[in-house]
XYZ file of C-alpha atoms in Angstrom:
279
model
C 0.000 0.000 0.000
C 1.504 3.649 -0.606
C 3.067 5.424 2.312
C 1.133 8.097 4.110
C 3.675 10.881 3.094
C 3.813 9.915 -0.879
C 0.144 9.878 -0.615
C -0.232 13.560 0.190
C 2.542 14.260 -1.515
C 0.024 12.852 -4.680
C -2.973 14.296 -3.556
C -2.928 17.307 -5.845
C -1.901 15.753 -8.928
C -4.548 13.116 -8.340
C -7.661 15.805 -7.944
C -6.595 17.226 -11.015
C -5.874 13.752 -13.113
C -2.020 13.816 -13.619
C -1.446 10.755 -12.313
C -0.933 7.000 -14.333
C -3.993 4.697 -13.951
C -1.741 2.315 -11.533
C -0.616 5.405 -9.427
C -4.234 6.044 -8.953
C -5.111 2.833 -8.132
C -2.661 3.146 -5.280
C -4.083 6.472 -4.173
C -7.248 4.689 -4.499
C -6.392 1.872 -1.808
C -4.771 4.439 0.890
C -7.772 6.706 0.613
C -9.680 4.217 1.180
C -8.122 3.265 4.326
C -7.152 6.470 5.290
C -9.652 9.226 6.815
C -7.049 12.086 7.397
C -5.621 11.779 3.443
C -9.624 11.541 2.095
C -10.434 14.684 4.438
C -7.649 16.280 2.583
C -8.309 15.170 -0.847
C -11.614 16.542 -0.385
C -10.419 19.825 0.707
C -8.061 20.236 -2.363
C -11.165 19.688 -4.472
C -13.173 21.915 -2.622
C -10.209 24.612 -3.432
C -10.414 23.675 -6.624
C -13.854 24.442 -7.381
C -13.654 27.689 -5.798
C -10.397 28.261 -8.137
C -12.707 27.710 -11.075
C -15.762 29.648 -10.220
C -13.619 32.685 -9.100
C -14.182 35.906 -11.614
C -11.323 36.234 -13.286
C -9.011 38.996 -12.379
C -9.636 42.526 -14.476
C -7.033 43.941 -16.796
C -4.128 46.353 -14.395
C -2.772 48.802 -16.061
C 1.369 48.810 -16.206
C 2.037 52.511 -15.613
C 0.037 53.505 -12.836
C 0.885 50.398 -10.853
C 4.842 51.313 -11.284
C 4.117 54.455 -10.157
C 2.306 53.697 -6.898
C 4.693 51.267 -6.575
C 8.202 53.530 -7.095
C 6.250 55.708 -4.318
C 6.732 52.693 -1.236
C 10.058 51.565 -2.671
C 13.190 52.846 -1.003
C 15.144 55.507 -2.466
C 18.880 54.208 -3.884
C 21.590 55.874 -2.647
C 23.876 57.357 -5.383
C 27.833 56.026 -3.778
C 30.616 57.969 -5.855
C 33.496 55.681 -6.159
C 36.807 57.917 -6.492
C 38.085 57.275 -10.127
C 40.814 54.898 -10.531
C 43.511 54.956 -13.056
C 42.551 52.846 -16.204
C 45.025 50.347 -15.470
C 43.455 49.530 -12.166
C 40.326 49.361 -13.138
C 41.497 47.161 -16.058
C 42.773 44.611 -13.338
C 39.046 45.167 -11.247
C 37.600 43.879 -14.532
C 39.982 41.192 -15.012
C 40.206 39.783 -11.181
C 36.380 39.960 -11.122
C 35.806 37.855 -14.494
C 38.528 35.289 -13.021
C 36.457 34.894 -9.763
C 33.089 34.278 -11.889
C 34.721 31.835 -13.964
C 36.064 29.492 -11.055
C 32.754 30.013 -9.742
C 30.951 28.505 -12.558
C 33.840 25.822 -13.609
C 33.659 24.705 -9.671
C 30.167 24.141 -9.899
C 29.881 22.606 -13.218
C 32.571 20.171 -11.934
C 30.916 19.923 -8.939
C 27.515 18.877 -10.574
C 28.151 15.597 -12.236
C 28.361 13.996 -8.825
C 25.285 15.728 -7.302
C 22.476 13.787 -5.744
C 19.109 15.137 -5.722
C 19.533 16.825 -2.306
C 22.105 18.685 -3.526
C 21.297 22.187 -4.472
C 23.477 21.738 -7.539
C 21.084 18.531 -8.865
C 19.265 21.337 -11.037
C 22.855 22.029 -12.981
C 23.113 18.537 -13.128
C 19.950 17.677 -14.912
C 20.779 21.023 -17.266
C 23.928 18.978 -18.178
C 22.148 16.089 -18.621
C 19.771 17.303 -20.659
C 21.843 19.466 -23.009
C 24.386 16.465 -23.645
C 21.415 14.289 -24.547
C 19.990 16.744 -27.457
C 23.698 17.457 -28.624
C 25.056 13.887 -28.369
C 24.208 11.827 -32.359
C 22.325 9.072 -32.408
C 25.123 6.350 -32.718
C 26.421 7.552 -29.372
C 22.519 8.003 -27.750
C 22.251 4.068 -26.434
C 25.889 4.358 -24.837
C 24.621 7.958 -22.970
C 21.258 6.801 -21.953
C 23.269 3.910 -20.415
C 25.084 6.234 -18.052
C 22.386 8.063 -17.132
C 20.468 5.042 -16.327
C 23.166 3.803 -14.174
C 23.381 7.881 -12.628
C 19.587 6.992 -11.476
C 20.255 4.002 -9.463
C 23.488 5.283 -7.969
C 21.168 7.733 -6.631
C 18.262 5.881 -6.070
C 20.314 3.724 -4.014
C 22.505 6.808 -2.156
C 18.808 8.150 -1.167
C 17.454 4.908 0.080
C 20.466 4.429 2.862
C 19.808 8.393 3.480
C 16.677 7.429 5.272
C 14.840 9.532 1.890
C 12.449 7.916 0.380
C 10.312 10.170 -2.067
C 13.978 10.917 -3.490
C 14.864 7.621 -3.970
C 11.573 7.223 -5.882
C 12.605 10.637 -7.393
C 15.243 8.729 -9.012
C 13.512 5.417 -9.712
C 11.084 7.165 -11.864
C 13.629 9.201 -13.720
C 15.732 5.337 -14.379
C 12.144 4.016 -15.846
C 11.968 6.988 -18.020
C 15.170 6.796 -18.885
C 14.848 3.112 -19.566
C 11.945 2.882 -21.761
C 13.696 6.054 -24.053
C 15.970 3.612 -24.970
C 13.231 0.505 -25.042
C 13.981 0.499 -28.922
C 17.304 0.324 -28.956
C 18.023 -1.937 -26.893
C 16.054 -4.364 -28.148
C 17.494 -4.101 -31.670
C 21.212 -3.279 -30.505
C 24.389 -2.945 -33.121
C 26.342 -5.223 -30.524
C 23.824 -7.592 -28.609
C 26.584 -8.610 -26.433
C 27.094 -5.454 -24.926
C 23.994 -4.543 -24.409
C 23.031 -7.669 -22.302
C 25.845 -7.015 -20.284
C 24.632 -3.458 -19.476
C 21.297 -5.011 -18.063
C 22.790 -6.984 -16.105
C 24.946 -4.155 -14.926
C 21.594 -2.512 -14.110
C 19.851 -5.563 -12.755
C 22.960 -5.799 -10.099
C 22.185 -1.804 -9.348
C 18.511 -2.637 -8.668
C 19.436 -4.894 -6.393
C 21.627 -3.192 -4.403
C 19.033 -0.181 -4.271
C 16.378 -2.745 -3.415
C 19.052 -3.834 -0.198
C 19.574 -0.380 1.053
C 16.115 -0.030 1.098
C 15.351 -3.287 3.178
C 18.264 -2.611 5.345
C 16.378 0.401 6.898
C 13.798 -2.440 8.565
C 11.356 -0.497 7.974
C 12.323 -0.881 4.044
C 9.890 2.013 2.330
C 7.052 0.255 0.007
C 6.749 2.346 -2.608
C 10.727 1.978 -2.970
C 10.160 -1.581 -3.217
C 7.569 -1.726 -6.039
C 9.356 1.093 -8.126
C 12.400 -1.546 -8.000
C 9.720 -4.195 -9.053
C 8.414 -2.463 -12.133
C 12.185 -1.457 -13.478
C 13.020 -4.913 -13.150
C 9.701 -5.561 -15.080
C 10.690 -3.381 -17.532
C 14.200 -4.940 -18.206
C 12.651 -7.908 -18.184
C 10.072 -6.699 -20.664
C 13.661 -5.417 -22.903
C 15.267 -9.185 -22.430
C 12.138 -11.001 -23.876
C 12.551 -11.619 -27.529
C 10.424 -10.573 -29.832
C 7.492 -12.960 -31.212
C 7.251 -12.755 -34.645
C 3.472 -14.118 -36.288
C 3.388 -16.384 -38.994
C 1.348 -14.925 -41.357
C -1.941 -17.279 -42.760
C -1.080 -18.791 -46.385
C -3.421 -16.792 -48.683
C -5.034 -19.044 -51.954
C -6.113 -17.156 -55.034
C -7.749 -18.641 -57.811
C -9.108 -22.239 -58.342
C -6.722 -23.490 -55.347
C -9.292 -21.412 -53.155
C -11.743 -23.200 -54.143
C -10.899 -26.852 -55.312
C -13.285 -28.941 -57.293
C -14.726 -32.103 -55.325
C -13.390 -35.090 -56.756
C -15.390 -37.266 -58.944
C -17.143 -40.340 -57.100
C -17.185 -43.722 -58.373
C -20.720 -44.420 -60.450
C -22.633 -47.372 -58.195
C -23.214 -50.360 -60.072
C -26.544 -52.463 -59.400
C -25.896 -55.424 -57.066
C -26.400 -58.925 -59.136
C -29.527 -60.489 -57.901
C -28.461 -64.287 -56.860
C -30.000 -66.766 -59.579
C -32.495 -69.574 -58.993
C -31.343 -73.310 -57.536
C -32.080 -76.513 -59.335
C -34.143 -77.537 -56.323
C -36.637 -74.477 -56.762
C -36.669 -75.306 -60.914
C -37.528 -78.963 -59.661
C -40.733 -77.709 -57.206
């Protein structure tokens, strides 16, 4: 059954129909067990409804609403900054620009190894998702690999952090991750190596799937999002069933002329004995 915090974390998305018919069929089951989560649920659609029978707001003007607005803002204070010789300021510039760039080349570096409670996860995923549009499609499969594999490491850091909606966080991105590349793994240029990097990712699920049950009070929702990837994989692995298509007949084969039957000859009636001439 889903936890009582992913629950209301889904509560809002599930009034207004966002969620996956199995993700609603788990809401479904908690509500129905659950008074405090289906008093809230109810007040979210109560909100809502008022949201949608609210008049809508009239047109503001820009101007006059800068204007009253300038009027409670505080005043800046002009600061004169004695002029420095060219040179100086030349150096300013350049010491500045210096400082910016370490800034952003320390957190770029930083960034690959961010987990999603880092507050550089957000330049991770910007990474991630530029490198994905610019990388060609004969490197995509290799890419999508190493993302997948990101996921679990992840997944499986958040799960023996004692946090679970991250380590679902993470499970979801794998799956999506997973089925973008559905297609080619199935039809891969080097089958080898691509059954080698399920596995790979088989062994990560499992290891997630132990951090998780190490807690002993092993979160549930965890547990089934490792259930469903490995479905999915599994899913990948099966080979594909190819139907024999039905032999089509044209012409006179379709429909064959019955074969002649043999004419019936009379059956010879047996002739008289001398005894019945004699009588």
């Amino acid at each position: 059954m889903l936890s009582h915090a992913t629950t209301r974390d889904w509560l809002i998305p599930y009034a207004d129909g966002m969620l996956a018919s199995d993700e609603r069929r788990r809401v479904d089951g908690h509500i129905a067990a659950c008074a405090a989560c289906a008093a809230e649920l109810r007040q979210v659609r109560e909100l809502n409804l008022l949201l949608v029978t609210l008049p809508a707001a009239p047109p503001l003007a820009f101007a006059p609403f800068w204007l009253k607005l300038q009027a409670v803002l505080p005043q800046r204070r002009m600061v004169r900054v004695r002029s420095l010789p060219s040179y100086r300021r030349l150096g300013l510039a350049l010491a500045m620009a210096t400082v910016a760039v370490l800034a952003a080349a320390g957190s770029a570096l930083a960034a690959p190894s961010a987990l999603p409670d880092n507050p550089l996860y957000p330049i991770k995923q910007l990474e991630e998702s530029v490198r994905i549009a610019l990388t060609p499609a004969n490197g995509r499969l290799t890419y999508q690999l190493q993302l997948a594999n990101e996921r679990l490491r992840e997944a499986r850091a958040m799960a023996g952090d004692h946090k679970p909606l991250l380590a679902e966080y993470s499970l979801r991105a794998f799956r999506v991750v997973v089925d973008d590349a559905a297609a080619a793994l199935k039809n891969p240029a080097d089958p080898k190596a691509a059954k080698d990097a399920l596995t790979v990712l088989r062994g990560k699920l499992e290891a997630v799937e132990r951090e998780n049950a190490s807690r002993g009070d092993g979160d549930q929702d965890v547990k089934q999002l490792v259930a469903d990837a490995r479905g999915e994989l599994d899913r990948i692995e099966q080979p594909e069933t190819v139907a024999v298509p039905a032999t089509v007949v044209i012409g006179e084969q379709a429909n064959p002329k019955p074969a002649p039957q043999p004419t019936p000859r009379p059956t010879p009636r047996p002739k008289p004995s001398d005894r019945e001439h004699g009588d």
